[in-house]
C-alpha atoms as a PDB file:
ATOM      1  CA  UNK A   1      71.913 102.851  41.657  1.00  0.00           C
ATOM      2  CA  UNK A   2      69.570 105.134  42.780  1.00  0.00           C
ATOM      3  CA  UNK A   3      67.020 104.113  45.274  1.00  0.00           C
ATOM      4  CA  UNK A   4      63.733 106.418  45.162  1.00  0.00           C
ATOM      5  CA  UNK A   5      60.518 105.977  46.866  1.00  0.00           C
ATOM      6  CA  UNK A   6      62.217 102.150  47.889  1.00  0.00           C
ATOM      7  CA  UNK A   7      61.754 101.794  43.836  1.00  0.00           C
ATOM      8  CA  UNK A   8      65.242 101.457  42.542  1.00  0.00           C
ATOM      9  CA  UNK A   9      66.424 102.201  39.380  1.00  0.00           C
ATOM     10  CA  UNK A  10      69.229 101.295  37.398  1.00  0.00           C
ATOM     11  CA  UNK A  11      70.137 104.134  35.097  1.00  0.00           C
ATOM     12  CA  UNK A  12      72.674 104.542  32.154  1.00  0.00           C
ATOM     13  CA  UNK A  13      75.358 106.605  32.053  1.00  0.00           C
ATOM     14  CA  UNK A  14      74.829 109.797  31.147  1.00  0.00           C
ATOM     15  CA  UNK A  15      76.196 111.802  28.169  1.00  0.00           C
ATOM     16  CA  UNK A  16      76.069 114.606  26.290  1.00  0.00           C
ATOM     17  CA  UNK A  17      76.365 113.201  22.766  1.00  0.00           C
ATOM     18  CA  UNK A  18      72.586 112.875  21.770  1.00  0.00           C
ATOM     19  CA  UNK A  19      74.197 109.729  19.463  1.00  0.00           C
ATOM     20  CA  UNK A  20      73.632 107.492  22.838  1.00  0.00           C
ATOM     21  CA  UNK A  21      70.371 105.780  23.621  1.00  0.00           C
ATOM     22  CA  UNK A  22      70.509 106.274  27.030  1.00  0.00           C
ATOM     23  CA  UNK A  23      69.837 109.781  26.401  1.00  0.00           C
ATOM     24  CA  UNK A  24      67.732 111.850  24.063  1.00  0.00           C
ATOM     25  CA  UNK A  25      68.438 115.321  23.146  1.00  0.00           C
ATOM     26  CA  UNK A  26      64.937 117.434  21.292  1.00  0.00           C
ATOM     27  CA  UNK A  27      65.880 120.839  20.381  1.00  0.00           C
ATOM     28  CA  UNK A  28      63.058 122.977  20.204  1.00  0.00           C
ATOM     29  CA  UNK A  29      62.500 126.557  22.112  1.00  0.00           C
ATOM     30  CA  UNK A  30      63.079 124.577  25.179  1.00  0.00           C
ATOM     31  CA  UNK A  31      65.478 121.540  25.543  1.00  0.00           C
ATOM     32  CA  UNK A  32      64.365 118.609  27.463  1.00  0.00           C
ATOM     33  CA  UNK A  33      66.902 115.681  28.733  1.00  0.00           C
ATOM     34  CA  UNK A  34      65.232 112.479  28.927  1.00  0.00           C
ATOM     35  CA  UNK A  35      66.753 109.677  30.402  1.00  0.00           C
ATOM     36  CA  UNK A  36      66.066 106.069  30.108  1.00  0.00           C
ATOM     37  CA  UNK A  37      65.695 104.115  33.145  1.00  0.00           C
ATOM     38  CA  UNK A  38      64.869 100.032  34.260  1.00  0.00           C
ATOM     39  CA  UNK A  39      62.388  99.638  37.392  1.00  0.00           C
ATOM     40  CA  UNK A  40      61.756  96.118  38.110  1.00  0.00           C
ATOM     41  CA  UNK A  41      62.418  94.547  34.442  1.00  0.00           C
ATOM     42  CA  UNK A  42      60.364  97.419  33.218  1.00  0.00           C
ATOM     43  CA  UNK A  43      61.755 100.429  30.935  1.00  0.00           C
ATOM     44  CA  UNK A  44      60.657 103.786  31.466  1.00  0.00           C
ATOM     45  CA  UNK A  45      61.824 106.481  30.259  1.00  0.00           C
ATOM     46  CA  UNK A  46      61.240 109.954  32.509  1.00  0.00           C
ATOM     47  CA  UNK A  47      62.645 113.623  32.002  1.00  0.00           C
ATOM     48  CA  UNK A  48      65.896 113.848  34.091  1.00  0.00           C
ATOM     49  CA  UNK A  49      64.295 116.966  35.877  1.00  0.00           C
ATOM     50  CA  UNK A  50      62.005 114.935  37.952  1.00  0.00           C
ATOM     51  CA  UNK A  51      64.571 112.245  38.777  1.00  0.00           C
ATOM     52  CA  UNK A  52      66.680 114.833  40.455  1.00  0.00           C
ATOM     53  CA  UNK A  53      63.319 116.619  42.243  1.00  0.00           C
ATOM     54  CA  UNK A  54      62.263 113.117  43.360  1.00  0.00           C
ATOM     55  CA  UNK A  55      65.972 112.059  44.759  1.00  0.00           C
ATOM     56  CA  UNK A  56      66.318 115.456  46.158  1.00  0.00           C
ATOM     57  CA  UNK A  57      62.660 115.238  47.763  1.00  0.00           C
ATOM     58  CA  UNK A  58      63.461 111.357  49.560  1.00  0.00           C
ATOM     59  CA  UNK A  59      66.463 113.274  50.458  1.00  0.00           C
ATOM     60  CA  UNK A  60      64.862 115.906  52.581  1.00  0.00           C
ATOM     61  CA  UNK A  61      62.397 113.074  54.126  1.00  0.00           C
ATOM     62  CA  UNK A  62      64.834 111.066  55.209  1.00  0.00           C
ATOM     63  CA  UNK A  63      66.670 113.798  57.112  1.00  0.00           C
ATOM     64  CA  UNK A  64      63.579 115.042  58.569  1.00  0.00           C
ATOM     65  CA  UNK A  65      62.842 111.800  59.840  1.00  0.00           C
ATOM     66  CA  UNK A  66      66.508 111.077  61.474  1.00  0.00           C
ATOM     67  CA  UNK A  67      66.218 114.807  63.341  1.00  0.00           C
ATOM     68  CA  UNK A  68      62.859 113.853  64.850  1.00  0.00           C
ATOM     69  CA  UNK A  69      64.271 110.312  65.701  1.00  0.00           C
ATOM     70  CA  UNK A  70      67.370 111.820  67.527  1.00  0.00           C
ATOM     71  CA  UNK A  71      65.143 114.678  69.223  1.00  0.00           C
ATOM     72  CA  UNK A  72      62.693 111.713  70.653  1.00  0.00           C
ATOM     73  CA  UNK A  73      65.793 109.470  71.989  1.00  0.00           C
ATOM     74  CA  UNK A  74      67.768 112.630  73.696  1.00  0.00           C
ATOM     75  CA  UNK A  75      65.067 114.564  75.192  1.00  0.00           C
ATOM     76  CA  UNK A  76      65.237 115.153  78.659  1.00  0.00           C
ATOM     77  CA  UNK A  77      63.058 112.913  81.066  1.00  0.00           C
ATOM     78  CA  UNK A  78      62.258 115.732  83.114  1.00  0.00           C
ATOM     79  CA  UNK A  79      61.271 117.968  80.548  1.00  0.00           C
ATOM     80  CA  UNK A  80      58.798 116.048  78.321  1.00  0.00           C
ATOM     81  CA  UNK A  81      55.781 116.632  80.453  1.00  0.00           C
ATOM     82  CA  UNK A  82      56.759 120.543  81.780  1.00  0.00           C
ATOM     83  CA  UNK A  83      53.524 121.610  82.264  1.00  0.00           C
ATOM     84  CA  UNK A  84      51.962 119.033  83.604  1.00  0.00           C
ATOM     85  CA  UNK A  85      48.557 117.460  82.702  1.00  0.00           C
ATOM     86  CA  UNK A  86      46.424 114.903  83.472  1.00  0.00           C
ATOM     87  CA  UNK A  87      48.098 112.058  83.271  1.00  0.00           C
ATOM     88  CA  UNK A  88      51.986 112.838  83.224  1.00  0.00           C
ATOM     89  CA  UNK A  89      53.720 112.297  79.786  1.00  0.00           C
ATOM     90  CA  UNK A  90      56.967 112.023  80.466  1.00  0.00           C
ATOM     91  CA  UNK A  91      59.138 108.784  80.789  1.00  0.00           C
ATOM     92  CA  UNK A  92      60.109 108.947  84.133  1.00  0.00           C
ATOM     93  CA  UNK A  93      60.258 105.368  85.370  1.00  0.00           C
ATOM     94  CA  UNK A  94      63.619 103.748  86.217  1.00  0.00           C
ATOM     95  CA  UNK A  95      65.291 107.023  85.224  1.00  0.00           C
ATOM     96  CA  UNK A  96      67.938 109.619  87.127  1.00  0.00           C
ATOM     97  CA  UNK A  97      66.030 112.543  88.036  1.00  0.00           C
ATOM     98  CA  UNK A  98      68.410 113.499  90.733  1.00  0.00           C
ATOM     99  CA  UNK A  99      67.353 117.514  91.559  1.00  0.00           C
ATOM    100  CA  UNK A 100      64.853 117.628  89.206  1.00  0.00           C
ATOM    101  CA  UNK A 101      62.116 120.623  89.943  1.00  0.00           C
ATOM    102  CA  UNK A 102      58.207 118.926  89.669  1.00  0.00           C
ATOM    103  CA  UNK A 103      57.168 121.427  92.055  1.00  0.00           C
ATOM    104  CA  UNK A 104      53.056 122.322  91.144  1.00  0.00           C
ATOM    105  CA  UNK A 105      53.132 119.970  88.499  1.00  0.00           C
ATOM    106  CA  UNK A 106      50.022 117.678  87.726  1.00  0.00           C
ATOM    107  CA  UNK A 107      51.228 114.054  87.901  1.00  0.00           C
ATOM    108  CA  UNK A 108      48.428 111.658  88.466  1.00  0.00           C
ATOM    109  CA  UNK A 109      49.303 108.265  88.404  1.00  0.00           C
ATOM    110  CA  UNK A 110      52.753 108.692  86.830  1.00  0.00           C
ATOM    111  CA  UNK A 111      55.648 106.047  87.141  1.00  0.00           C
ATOM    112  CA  UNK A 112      58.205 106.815  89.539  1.00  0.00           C
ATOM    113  CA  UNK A 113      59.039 103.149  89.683  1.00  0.00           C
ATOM    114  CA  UNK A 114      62.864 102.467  90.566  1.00  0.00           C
ATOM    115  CA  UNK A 115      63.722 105.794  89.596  1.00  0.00           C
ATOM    116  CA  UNK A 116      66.634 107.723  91.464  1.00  0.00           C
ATOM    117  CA  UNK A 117      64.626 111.100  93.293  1.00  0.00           C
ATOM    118  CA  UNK A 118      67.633 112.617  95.249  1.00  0.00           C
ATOM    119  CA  UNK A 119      66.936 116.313  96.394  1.00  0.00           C
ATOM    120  CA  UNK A 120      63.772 116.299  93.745  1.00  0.00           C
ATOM    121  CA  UNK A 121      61.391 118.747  94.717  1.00  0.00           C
ATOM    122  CA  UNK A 122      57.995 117.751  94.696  1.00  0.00           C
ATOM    123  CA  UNK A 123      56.337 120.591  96.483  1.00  0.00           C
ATOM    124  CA  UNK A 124      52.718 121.659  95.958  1.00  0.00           C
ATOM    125  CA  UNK A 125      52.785 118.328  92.892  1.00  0.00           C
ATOM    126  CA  UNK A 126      49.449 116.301  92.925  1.00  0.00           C
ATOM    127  CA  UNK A 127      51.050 112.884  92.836  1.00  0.00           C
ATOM    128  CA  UNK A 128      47.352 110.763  93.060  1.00  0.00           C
ATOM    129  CA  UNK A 129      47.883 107.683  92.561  1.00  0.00           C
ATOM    130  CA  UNK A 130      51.809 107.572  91.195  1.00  0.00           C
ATOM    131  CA  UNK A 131      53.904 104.860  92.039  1.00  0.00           C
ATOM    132  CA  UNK A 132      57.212 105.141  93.875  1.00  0.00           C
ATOM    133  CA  UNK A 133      57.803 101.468  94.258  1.00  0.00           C
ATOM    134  CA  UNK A 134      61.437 101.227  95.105  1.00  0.00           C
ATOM    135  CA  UNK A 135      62.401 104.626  94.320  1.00  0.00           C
ATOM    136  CA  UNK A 136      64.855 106.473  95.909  1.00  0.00           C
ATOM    137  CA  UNK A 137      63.515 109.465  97.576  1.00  0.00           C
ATOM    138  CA  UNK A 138      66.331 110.596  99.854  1.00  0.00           C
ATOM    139  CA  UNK A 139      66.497 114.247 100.584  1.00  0.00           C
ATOM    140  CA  UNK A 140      63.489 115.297  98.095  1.00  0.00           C
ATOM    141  CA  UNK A 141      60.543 117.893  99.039  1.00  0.00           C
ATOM    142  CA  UNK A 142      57.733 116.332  99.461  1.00  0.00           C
ATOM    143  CA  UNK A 143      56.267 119.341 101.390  1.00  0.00           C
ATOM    144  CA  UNK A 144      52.180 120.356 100.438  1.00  0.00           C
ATOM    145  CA  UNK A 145      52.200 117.498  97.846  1.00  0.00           C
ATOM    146  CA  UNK A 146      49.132 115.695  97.468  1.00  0.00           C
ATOM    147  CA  UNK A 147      50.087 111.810  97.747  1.00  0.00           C
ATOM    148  CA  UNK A 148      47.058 110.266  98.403  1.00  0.00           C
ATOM    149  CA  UNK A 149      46.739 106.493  96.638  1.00  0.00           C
ATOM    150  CA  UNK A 150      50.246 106.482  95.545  1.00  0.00           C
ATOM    151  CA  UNK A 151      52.732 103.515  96.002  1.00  0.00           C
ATOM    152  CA  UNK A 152      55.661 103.794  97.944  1.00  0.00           C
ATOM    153  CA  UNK A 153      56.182  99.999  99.186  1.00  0.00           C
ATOM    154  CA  UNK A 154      59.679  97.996  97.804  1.00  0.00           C
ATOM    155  CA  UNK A 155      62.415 100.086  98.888  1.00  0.00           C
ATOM    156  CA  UNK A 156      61.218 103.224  98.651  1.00  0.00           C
ATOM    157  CA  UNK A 157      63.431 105.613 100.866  1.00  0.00           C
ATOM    158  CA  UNK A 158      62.495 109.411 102.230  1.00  0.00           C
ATOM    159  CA  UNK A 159      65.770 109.724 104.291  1.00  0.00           C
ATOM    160  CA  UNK A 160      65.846 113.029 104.744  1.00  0.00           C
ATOM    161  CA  UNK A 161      63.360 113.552 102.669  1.00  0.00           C
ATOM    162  CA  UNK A 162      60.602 117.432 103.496  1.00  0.00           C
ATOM    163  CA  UNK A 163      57.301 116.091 104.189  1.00  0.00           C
ATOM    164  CA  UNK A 164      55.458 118.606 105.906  1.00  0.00           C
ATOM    165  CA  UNK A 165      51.816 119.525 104.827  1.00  0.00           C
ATOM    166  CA  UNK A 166      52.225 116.451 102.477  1.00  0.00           C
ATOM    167  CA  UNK A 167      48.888 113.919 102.436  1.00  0.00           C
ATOM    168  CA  UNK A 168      49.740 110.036 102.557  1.00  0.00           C
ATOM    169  CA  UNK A 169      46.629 109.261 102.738  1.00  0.00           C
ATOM    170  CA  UNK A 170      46.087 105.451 101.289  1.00  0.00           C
ATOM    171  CA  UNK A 171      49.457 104.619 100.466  1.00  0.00           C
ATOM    172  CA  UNK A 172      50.754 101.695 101.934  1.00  0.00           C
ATOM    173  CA  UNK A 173      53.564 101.751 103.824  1.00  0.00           C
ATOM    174  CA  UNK A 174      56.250  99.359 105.607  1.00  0.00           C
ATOM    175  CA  UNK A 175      56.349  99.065 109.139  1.00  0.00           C
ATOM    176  CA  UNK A 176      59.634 101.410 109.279  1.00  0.00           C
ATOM    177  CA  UNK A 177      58.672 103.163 106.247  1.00  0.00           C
ATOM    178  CA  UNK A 178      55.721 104.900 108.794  1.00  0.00           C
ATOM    179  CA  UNK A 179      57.546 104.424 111.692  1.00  0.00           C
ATOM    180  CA  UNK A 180      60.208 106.949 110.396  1.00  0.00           C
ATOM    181  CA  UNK A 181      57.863 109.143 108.292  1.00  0.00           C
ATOM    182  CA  UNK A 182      55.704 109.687 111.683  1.00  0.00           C
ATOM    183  CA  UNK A 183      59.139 110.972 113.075  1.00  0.00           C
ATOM    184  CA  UNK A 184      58.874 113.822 110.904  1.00  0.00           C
ATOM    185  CA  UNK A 185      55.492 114.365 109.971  1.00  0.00           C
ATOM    186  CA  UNK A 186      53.927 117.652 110.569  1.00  0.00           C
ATOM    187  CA  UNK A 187      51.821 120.176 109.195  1.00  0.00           C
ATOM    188  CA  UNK A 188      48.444 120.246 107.019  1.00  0.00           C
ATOM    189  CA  UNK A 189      48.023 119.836 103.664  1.00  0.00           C
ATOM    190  CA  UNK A 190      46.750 123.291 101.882  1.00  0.00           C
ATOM    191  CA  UNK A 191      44.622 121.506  99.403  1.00  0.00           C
ATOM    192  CA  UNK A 192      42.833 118.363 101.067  1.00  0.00           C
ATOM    193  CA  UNK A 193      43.278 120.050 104.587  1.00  0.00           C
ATOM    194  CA  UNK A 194      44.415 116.393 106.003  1.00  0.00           C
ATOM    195  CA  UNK A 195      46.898 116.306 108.778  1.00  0.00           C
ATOM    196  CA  UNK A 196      50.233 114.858 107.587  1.00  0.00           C
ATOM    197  CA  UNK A 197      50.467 112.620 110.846  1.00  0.00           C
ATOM    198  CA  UNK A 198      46.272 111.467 110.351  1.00  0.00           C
ATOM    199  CA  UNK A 199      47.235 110.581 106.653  1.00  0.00           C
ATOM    200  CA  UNK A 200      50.264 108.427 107.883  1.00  0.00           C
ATOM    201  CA  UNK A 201      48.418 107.023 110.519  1.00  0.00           C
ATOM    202  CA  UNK A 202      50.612 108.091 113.555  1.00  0.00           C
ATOM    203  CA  UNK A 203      50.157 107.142 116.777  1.00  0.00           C
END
């Protein structure tokens, strides 16, 4: 059985004596092998040449298509949006990105949501309007980033976490979320030239 196209076939046996009917033999300056072949109820009979180039060509698509599938489930998180842009690309919600460098990087909006942050570094990274909801942020760089709209209620933690220059401004807080960011706050931001304490509302 041979399954082209998702047309299969259901081909005789093959042989060289030209006596069979499942093959004809024409000698002439050039020999061509035909073979005879059933599609749906249907017999058709095709040169054997362009059975082969057809199976070898579904061949070739079909491994194509399972190297692109693999390359889309094993890429790293981190690195499907290097670059940036203008609305982050990668898949970066609910995912490890323990160390990972976003330093710079464009990433308006993007989903941060549950995600594990530990010793990320965020510096300089336009993070308008991204969501940390219950992300863990312990230890990461937040220094010079550019915050302002993003979410950071749930469980969100910054133990540790660099936050100078960095502007909070709109996000909404906890009540010991501020009270510890305030702690630490310092610094301006480069780009908005907001106050890290203003932004966080400190006393």
């Amino acid at each position: 059985m041979v399954i082209l196209s998702n047309v299969s076939f259901l081909c005789s046996n093959i042989s060289l004596k030209p006596s069979l009917s499942s093959l004809h033999y024409y000698p002439s300056s050039r020999s061509h092998c035909l073979i005879r072949c059933s599609q749906e109820g249907k017999e058709e009979i095709r040169p054997l040449g362009s059975v082969v180039w057809s199976l070898g060509e579904e061949i070739s698509k079909r491994s194509l298509l399972a190297l692109v599938s693999a390359s889309i489930f094993f890429v790293d998180p981190a690195l499907a949006f290097k670059g940036g842009g203008p609305y982050g690309q990668g898949v970066t919600r609910g995912q490890d990105l323990s160390g990972k460098d976003f330093s710079g990087q464009t990433l308006i909006r993007q989903d941060f949501k549950t995600s594990i942050l530990r010793q990320a570094n965020f510096k300089g990274a336009k993070l308008l309007g991204a969501s940390f909801f219950d992300a863990d942020l312990t230890g990461a760089d937040l220094s010079e980033a550019d915050l302002r709209g993003a979410t950071a209620t749930g469980n969100t933690s910054f133990k540790g976490s660099n936050i100078t220059g960095a502007d909070f401004t709109d996000v909404p807080l906890r009540d010991d979320q501020r009270e510890y960011l305030c702690k630490i706050a310092d610094g301006v931001n480069a780009s908005t030239g907001n106050a890290t304490r203003d932004t966080l509302l400190c006393n």
